[in-house]
Tab-separated table of C-alpha atoms in Angstrom:
chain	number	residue	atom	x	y	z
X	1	UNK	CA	-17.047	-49.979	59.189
X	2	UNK	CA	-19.719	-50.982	61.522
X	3	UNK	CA	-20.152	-49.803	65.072
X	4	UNK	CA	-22.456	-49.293	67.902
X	5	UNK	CA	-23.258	-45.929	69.993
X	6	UNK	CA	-25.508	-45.430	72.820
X	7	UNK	CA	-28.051	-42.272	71.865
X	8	UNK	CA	-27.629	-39.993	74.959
X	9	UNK	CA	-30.625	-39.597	76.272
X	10	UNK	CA	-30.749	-35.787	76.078
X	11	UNK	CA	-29.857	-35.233	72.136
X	12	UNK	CA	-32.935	-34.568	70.436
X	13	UNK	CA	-33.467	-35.859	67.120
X	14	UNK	CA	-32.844	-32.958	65.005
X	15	UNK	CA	-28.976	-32.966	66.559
X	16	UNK	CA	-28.424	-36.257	65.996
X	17	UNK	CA	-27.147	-35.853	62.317
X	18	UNK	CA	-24.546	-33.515	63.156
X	19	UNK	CA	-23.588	-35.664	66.606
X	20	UNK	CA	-22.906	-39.067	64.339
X	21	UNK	CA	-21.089	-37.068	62.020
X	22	UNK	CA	-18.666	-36.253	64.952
X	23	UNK	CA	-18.733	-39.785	65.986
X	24	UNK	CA	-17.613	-41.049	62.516
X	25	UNK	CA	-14.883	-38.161	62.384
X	26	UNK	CA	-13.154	-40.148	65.206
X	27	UNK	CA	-12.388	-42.509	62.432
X	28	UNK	CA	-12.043	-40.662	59.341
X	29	UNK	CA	-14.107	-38.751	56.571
X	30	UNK	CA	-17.348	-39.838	56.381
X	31	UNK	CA	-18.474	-40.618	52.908
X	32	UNK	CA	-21.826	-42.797	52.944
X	33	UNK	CA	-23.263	-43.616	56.014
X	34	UNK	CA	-26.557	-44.597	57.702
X	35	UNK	CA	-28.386	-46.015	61.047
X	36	UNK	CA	-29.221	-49.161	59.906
X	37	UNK	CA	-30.904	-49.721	63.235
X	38	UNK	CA	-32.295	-48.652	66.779
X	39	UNK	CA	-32.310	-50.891	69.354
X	40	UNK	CA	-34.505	-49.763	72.321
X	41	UNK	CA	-31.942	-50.504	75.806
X	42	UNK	CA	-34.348	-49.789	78.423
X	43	UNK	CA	-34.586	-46.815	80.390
X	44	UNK	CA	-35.373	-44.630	77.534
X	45	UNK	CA	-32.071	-45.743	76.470
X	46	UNK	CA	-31.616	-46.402	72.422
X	47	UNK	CA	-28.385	-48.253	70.784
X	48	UNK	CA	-27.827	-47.089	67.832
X	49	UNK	CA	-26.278	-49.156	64.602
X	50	UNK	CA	-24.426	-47.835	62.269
X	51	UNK	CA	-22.715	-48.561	59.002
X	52	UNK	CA	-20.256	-46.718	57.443
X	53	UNK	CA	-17.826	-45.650	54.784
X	54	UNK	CA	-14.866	-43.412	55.877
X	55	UNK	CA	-11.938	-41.888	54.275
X	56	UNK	CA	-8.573	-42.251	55.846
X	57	UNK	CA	-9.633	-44.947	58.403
X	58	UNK	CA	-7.981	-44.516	61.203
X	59	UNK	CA	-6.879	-47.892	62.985
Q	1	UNK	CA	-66.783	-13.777	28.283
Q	2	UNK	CA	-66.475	-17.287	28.089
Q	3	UNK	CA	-64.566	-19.423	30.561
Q	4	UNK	CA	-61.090	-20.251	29.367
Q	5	UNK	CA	-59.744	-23.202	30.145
Q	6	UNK	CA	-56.017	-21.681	30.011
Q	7	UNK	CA	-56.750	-20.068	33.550
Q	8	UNK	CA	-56.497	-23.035	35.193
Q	9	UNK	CA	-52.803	-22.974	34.952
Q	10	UNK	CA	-53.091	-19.378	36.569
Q	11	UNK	CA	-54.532	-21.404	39.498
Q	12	UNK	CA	-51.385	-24.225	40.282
Q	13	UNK	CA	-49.312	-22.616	43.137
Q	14	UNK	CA	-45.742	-22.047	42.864
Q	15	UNK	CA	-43.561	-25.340	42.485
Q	16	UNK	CA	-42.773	-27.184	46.455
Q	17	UNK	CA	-39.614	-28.223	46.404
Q	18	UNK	CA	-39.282	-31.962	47.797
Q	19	UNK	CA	-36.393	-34.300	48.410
Q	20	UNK	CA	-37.297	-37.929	47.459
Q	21	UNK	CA	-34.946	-40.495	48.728
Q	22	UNK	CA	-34.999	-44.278	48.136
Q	23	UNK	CA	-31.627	-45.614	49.406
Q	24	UNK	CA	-29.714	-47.969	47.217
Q	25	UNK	CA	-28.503	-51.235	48.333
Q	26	UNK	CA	-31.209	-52.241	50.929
Q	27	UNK	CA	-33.680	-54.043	48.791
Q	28	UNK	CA	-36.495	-51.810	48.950
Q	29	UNK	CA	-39.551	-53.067	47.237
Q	30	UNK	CA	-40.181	-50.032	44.826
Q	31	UNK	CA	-36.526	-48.744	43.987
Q	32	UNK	CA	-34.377	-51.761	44.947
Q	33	UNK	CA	-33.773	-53.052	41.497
Q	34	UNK	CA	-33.635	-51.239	38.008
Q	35	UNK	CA	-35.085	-47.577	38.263
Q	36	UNK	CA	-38.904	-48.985	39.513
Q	37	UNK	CA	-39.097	-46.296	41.420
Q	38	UNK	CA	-39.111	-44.214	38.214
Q	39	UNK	CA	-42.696	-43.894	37.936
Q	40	UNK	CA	-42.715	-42.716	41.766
Q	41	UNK	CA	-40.546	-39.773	41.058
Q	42	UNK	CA	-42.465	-38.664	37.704
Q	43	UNK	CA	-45.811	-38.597	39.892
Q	44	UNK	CA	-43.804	-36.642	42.820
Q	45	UNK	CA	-42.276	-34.304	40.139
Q	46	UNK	CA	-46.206	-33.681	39.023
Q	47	UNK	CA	-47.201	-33.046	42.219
Q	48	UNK	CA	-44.518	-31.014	43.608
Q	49	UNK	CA	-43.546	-29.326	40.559
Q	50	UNK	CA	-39.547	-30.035	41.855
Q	51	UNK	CA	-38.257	-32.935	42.671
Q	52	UNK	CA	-34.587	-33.529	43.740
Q	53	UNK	CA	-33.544	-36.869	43.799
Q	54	UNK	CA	-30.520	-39.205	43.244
Q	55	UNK	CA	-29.433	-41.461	40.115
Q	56	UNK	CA	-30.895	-45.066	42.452
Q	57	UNK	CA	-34.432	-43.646	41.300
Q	58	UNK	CA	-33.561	-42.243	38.134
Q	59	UNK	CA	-31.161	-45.413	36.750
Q	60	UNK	CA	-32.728	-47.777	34.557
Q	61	UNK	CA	-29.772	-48.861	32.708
Q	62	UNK	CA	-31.125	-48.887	29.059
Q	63	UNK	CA	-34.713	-47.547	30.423
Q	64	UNK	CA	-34.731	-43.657	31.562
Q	65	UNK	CA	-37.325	-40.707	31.216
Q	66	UNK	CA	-35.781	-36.856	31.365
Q	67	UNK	CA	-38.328	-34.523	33.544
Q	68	UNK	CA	-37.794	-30.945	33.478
Q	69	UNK	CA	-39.215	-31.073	36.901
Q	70	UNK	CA	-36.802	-33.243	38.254
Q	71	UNK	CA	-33.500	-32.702	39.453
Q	72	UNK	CA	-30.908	-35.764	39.266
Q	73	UNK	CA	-28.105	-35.271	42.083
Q	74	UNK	CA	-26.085	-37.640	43.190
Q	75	UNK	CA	-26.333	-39.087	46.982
Q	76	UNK	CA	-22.808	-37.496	48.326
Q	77	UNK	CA	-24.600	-34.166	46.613
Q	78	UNK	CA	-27.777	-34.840	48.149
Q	79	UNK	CA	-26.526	-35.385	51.582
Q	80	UNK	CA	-24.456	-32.257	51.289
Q	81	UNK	CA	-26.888	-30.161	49.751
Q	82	UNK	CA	-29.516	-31.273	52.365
Q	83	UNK	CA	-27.451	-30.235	55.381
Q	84	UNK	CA	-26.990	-26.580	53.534
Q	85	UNK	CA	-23.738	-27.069	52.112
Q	86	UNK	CA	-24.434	-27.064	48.532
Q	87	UNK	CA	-26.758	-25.371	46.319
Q	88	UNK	CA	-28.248	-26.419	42.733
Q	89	UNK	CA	-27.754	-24.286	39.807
Q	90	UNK	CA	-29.958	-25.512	37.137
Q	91	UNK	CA	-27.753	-25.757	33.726
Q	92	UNK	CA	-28.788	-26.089	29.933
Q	93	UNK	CA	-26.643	-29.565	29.204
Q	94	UNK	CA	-23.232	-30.769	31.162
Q	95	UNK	CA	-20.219	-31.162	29.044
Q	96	UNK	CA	-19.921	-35.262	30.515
Q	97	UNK	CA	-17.032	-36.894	30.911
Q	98	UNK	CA	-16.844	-40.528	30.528
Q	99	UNK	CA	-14.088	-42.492	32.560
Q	100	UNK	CA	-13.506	-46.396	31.738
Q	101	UNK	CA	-11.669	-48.713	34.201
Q	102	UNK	CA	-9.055	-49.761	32.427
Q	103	UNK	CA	-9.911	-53.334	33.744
Q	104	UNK	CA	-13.097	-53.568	31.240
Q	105	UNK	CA	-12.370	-56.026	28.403
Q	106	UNK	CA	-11.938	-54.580	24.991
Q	107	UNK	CA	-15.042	-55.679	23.668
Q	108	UNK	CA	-17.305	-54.642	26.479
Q	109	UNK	CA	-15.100	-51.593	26.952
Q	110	UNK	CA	-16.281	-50.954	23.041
Q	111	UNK	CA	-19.806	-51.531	24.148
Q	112	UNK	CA	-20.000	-48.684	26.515
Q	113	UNK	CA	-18.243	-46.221	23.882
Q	114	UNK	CA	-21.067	-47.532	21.507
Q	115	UNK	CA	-23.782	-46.353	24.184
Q	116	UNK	CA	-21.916	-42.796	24.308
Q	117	UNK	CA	-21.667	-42.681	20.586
Q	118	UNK	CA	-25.260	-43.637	20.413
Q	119	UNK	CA	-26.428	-40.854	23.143
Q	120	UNK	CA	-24.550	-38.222	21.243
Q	121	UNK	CA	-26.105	-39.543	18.062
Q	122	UNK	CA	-29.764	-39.736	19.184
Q	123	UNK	CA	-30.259	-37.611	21.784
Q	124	UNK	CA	-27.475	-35.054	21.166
Q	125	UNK	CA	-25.626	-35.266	24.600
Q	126	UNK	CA	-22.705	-33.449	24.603
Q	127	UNK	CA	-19.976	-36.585	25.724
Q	128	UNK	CA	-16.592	-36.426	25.732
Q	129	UNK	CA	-13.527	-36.944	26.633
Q	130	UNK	CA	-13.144	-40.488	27.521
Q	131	UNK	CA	-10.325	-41.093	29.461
Q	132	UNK	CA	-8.764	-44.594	31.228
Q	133	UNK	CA	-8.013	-45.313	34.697
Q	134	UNK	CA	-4.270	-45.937	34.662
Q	135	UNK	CA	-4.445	-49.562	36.733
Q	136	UNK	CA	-7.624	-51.489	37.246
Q	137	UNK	CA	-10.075	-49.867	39.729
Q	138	UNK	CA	-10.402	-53.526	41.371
Q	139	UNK	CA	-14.218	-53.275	43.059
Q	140	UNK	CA	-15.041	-55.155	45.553
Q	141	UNK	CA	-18.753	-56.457	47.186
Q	142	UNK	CA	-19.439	-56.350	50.557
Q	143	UNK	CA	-22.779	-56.764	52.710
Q	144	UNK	CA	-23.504	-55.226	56.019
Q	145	UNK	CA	-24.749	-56.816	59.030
Q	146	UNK	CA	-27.873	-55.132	58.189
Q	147	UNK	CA	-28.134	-57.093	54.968
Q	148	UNK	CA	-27.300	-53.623	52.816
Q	149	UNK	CA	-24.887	-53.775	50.202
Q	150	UNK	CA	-21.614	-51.795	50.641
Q	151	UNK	CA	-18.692	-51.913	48.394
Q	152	UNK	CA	-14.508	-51.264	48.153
Q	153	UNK	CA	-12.294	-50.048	45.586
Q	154	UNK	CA	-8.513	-51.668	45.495
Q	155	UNK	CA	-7.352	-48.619	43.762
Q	156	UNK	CA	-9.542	-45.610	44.247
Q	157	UNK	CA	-6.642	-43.023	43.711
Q	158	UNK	CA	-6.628	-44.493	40.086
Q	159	UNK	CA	-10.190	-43.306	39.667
Q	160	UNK	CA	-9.420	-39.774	41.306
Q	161	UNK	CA	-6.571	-39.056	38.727
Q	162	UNK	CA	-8.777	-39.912	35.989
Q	163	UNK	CA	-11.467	-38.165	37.733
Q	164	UNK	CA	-8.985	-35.111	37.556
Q	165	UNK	CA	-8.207	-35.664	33.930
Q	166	UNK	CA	-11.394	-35.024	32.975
Q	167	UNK	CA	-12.120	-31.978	34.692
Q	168	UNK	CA	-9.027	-30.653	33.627
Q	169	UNK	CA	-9.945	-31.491	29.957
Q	170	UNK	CA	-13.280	-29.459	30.652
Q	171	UNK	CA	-15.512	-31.633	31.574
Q	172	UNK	CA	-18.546	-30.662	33.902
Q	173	UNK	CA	-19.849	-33.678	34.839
Q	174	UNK	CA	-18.124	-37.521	34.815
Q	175	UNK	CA	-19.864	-40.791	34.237
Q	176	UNK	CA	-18.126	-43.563	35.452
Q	177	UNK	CA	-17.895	-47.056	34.531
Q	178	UNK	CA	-16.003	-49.745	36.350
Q	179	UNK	CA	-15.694	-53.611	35.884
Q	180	UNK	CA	-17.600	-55.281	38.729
Q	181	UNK	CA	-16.686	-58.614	40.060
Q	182	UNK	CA	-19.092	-61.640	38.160
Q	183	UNK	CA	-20.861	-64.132	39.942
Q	184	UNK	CA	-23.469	-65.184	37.671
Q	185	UNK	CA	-24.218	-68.262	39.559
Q	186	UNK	CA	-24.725	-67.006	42.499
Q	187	UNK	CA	-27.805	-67.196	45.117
Q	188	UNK	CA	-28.208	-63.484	45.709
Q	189	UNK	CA	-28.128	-62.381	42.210
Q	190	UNK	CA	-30.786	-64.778	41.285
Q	191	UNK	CA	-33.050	-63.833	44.075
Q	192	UNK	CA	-32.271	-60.155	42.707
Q	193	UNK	CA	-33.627	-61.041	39.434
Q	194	UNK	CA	-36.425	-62.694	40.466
Q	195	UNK	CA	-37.707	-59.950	42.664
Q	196	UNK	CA	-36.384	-59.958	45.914
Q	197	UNK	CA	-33.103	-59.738	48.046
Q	198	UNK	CA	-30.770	-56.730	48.038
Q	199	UNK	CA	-28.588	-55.516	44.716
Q	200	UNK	CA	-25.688	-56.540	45.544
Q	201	UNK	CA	-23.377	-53.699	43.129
Q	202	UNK	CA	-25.614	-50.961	44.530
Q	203	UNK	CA	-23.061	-50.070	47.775
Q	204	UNK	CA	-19.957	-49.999	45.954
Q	205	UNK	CA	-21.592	-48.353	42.953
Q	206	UNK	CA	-22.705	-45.313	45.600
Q	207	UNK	CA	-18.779	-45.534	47.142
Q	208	UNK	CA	-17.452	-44.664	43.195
Q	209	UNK	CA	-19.520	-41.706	42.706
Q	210	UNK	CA	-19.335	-40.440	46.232
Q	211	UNK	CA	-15.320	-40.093	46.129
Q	212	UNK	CA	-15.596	-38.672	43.102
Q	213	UNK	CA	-18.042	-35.967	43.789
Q	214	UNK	CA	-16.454	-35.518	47.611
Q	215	UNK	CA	-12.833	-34.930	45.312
Q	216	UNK	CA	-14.177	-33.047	42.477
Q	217	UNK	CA	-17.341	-31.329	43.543
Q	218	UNK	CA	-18.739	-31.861	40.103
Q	219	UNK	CA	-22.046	-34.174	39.667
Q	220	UNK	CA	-20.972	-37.720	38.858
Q	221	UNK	CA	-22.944	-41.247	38.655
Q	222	UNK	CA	-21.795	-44.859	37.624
Q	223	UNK	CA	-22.871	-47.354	35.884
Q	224	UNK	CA	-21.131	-51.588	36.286
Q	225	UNK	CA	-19.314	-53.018	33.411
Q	226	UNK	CA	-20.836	-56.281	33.390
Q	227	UNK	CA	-21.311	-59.133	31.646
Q	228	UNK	CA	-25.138	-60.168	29.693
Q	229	UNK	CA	-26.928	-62.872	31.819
Q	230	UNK	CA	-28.160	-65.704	30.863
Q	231	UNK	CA	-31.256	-65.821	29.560
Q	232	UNK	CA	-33.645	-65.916	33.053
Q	233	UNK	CA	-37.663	-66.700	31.823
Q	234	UNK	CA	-38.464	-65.359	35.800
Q	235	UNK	CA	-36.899	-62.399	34.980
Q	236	UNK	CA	-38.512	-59.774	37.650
Q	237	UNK	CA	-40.010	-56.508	35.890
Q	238	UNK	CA	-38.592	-54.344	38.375
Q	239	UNK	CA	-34.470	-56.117	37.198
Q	240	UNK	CA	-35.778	-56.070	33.479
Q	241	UNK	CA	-34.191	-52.915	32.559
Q	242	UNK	CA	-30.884	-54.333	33.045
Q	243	UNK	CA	-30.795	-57.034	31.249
Q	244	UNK	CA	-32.070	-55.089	27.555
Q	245	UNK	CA	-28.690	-54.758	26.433
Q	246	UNK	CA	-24.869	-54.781	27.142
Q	247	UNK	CA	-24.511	-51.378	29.113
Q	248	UNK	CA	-26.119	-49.824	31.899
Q	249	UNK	CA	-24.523	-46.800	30.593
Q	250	UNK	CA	-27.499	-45.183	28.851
Q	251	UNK	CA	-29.689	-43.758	31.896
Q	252	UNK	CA	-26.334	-42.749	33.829
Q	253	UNK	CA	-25.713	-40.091	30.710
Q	254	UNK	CA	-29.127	-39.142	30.268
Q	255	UNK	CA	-29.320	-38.049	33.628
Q	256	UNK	CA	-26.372	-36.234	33.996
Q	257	UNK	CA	-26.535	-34.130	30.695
Q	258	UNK	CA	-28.942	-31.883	32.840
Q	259	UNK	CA	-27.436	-32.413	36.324
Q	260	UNK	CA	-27.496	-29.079	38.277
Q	261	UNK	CA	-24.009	-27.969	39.019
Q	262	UNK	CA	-23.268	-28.178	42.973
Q	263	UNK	CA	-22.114	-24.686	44.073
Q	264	UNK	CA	-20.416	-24.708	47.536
Q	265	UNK	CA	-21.941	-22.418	50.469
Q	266	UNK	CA	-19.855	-21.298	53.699
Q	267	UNK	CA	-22.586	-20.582	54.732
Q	268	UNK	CA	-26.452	-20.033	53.584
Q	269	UNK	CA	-26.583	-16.710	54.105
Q	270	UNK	CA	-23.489	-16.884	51.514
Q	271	UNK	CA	-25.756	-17.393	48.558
Q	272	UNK	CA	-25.431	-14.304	45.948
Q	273	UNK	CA	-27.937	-12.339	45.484
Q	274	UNK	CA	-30.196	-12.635	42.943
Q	275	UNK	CA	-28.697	-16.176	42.152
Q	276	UNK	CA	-30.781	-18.708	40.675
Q	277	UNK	CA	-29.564	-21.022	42.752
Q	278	UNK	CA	-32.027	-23.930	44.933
Q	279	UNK	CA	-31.119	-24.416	48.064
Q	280	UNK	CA	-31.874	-26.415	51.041
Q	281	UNK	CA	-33.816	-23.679	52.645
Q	282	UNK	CA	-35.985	-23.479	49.898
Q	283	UNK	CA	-37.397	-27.548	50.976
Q	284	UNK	CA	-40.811	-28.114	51.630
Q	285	UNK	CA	-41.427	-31.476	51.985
Q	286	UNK	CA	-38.983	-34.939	51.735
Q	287	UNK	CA	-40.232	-38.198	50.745
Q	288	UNK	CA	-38.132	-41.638	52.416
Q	289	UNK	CA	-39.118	-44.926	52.861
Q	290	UNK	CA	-40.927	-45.246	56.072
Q	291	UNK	CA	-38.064	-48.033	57.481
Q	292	UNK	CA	-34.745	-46.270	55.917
Q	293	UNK	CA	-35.074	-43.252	58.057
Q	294	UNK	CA	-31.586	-42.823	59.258
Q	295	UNK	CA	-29.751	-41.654	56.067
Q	296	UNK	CA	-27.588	-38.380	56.446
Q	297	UNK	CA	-30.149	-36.329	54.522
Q	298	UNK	CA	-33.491	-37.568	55.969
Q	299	UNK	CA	-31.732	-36.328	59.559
Q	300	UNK	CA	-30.723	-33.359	57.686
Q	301	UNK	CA	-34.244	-32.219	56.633
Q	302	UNK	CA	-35.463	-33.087	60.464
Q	303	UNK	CA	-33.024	-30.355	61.762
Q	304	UNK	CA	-34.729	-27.912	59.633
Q	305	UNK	CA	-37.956	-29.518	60.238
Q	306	UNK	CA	-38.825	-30.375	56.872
Q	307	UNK	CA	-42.102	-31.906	56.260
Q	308	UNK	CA	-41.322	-35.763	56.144
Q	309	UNK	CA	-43.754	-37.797	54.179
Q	310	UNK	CA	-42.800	-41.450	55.255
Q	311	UNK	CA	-44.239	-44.617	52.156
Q	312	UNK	CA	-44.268	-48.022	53.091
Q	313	UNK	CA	-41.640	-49.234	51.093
Q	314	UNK	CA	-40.299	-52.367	52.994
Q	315	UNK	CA	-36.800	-52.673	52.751
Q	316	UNK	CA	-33.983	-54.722	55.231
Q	317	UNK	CA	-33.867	-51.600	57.350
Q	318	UNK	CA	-36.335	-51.348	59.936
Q	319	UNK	CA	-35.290	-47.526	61.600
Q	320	UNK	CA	-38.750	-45.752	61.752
Q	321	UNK	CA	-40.179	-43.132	62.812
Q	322	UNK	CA	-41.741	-44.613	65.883
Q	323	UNK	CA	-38.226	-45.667	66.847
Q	324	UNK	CA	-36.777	-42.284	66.160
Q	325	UNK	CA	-39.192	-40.719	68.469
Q	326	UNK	CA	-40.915	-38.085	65.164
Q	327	UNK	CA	-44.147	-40.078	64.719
Q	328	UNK	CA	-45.928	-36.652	65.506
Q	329	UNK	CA	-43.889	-35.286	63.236
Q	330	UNK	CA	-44.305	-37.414	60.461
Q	331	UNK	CA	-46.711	-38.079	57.304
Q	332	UNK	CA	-47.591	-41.965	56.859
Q	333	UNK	CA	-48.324	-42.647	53.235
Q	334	UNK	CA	-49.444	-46.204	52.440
Q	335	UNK	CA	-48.051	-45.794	48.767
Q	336	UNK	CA	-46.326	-43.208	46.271
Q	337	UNK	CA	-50.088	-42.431	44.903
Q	338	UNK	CA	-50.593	-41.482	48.652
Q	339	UNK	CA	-47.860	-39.623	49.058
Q	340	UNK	CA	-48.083	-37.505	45.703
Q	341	UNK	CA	-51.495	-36.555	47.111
Q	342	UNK	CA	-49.888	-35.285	50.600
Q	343	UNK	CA	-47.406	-33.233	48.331
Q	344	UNK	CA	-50.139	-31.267	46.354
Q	345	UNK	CA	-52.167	-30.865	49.834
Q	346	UNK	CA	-48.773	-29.277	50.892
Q	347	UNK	CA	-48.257	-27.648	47.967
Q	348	UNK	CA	-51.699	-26.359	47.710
Q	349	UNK	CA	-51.720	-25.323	51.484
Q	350	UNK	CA	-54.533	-27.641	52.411
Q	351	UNK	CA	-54.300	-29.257	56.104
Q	352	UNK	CA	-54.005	-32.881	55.613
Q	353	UNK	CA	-56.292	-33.431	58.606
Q	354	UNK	CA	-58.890	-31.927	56.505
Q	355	UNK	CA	-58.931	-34.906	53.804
Q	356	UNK	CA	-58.858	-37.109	56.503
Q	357	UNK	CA	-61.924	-38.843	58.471
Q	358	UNK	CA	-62.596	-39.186	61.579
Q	359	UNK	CA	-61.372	-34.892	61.668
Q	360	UNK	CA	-60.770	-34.890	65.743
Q	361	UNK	CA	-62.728	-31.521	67.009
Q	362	UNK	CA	-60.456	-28.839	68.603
């Protein structure tokens, strides 16, 4: 799967691993998975892309 | 008394530990195609003295090179043993496993028993048993909006029973080998031999051994039942290790016959005394592609602040570390060669400021 989240502005980097991994776990077991890209949003804002392989996808 | 040359090895400090990642499926220009980034990891193993890294780099098909140095663990492993939930325990030789979709025709199915017959032969791996996937494992090709490859399996309980079989036969490690769709005339694939584009089997390949090792917790890599090519005279060297022969079985063995088994941790303060076990912790450096930052265990090593050594390596990602905010944080290495010479500054304890001109006063 393939989806878009908005990188709160006060997560530093070095909890961001463990904050997609939550994200994903919204829609199953994550298996493979990567940012394939940031987007900067203004603001200091950053959309992040991600791509995704889950177990038990949950529609 | 004379000098003796045999002090010098007194002098090499203990080995540094180093993750080197090269993500499969996302075209990058030294690792994107048939184990090129091979010679990478051999100069990384040299200059760390440990290298852990995952069967994309260490894959040639019929090409491979064994390193006692380096440690071949399979990305699901990787990831898992980069956030501390795994640790490596280095092993002698793994008992492997082969598993054949039963969708491979008989003659190409006899092909990759031929390579297993030929490793146990020649190089004395210990292979065995070979067990079937009850249906087809039906894979399936995909591509991200990214441009990475990703892949699907029709049947992937099929490859977890067989998966089972295997380990319940006594195997300790599986190689897999699944029929992959064939689209020899397409535009992709011939950009992919001729140098550039994305391998197109690489994301599916990664989804086969991932459910297997996230089912079985035992170290497990693929290899595609494919096809030969036709003969292509602009045959890229980086592809050329692919196309030597009728299996890309050979490299997927060879590597796992000294995989280190993946021991589970609760916790890291869980690990057993006086184990000889390598574990996360134990990192000093990591070694990504400067645009393919956002993989599970790059982000790992950041939350333990792991040194990151970032190579240009172009690739169809573009997440760097100016965009993830570390550029202070970060090594820039213009090449592998660069980046081997970071690792033995680390490894040496040598400020890499120091090699470095202008050297900013304090």
């Amino acid at each position: 799967m393939q989806l878009e989240l908005s990188w709160p502005v006060d997560l530093p980097v070095n909890k961001l691993r463990p904050w997609l991994r939550d994200q994903l776990a919204i829609h199953g077991h994550p298996l493979r998975w990567a940012i394939t890209a940031i987007e900067p949003v203004g603001d200091h804002r950053r959309q992040l892309k991600i791509e995704a392989v889950l177990l038990n996808v949950q529609e | 008394m004379a000098p003796s040359f045999s002090s010098a090895a007194a002098c090499i400090a203990p080995p540094l530990p180093t993750l080197l990642v090269v993500p499969t499926g996302i075209g990058c220009a030294i690792g994107g195609y048939a184990g090129d980034a091979l010679p990478s990891a051999r100069l990384l193993a040299a200059a760390s003295g440990c290298l852990i890294t995952h069967p994309n780099v260490m894959n040639g098909a019929a090409l491979y090179w064994s390193d006692p140095r380096i440690q071949y663990v399979e990305g699901y492993s990787l990831d898992r043993f980069a956030a501390g939930e795994l640790a490596l325990r280095a092993v002698r030789q793994q008992r492997i496993g082969l598993l054949l979709d039963v969708g491979i025709e008989p003659e190409l199915r006899q092909r990759q028993l031929q390579v297993a017959q030929g490793c146990r032969a020649t190089l004395g791996l210990d292979i065995g048993p070979v067990v079937t996937s009850d249906v087809p494992l039906e894979v399936h090709l995909c591509r991200g909006n990214s441009g990475a490859s990703w892949g699907e399996l029709g049947q992937p309980d099929a490859l977890l029973q067989a998966g089972e079989r295997l380990r319940d036969a006594g195997a300790t490690a599986i190689a897999v080998v699944a029929r992959f769709p064939e689209d020899s005339e397409n535009d992709a694939l011939s950009a992919y031999r001729q140098g550039s584009g994305v391998d197109a089997l690489a994301g599916a390949e990664a989804v086969i051994s991932h459910l297997l090792v996230h089912h079985l917790g035992l170290p497990c890599a693929h290899a595609p039942a494919l096809l030969p090519l036709p003969f292509d005279p602009l045959l890229d060297p980086r592809a050329a290790g692919e196309e030597l022969g009728y299996s890309f079985l050979a490299c997927v063995l060879v590597g796992l016959s000294r995989a280190p088994d993946l021991v589970p941790l609760t916790s890291e303060a869980a690990l057993p005394a006086g184990a000889d076990l390598l574990s996360a912790g134990q990192l000093g450096a990591v070694v990504a592609p400067e645009g393919a930052l956002g993989g599970e265990a790059v982000l790992a090593c950041l939350e333990r602040g792991v040194a990151l050594i970032a190579v240009a390596n172009q690739s169809v990602l573009e997440v760097t570390s100016e965009q993830l905010g570390i550029t202070s944080r970060v090594q820039r290495a213009r090449s592998y060669t660069e980046a081997a010479g970071l690792l033995l500054a680390l490894r040496e304890g040598i400020a890499a400021a120091a090699l470095q001109r202008p050297l900013p006063a304090l």
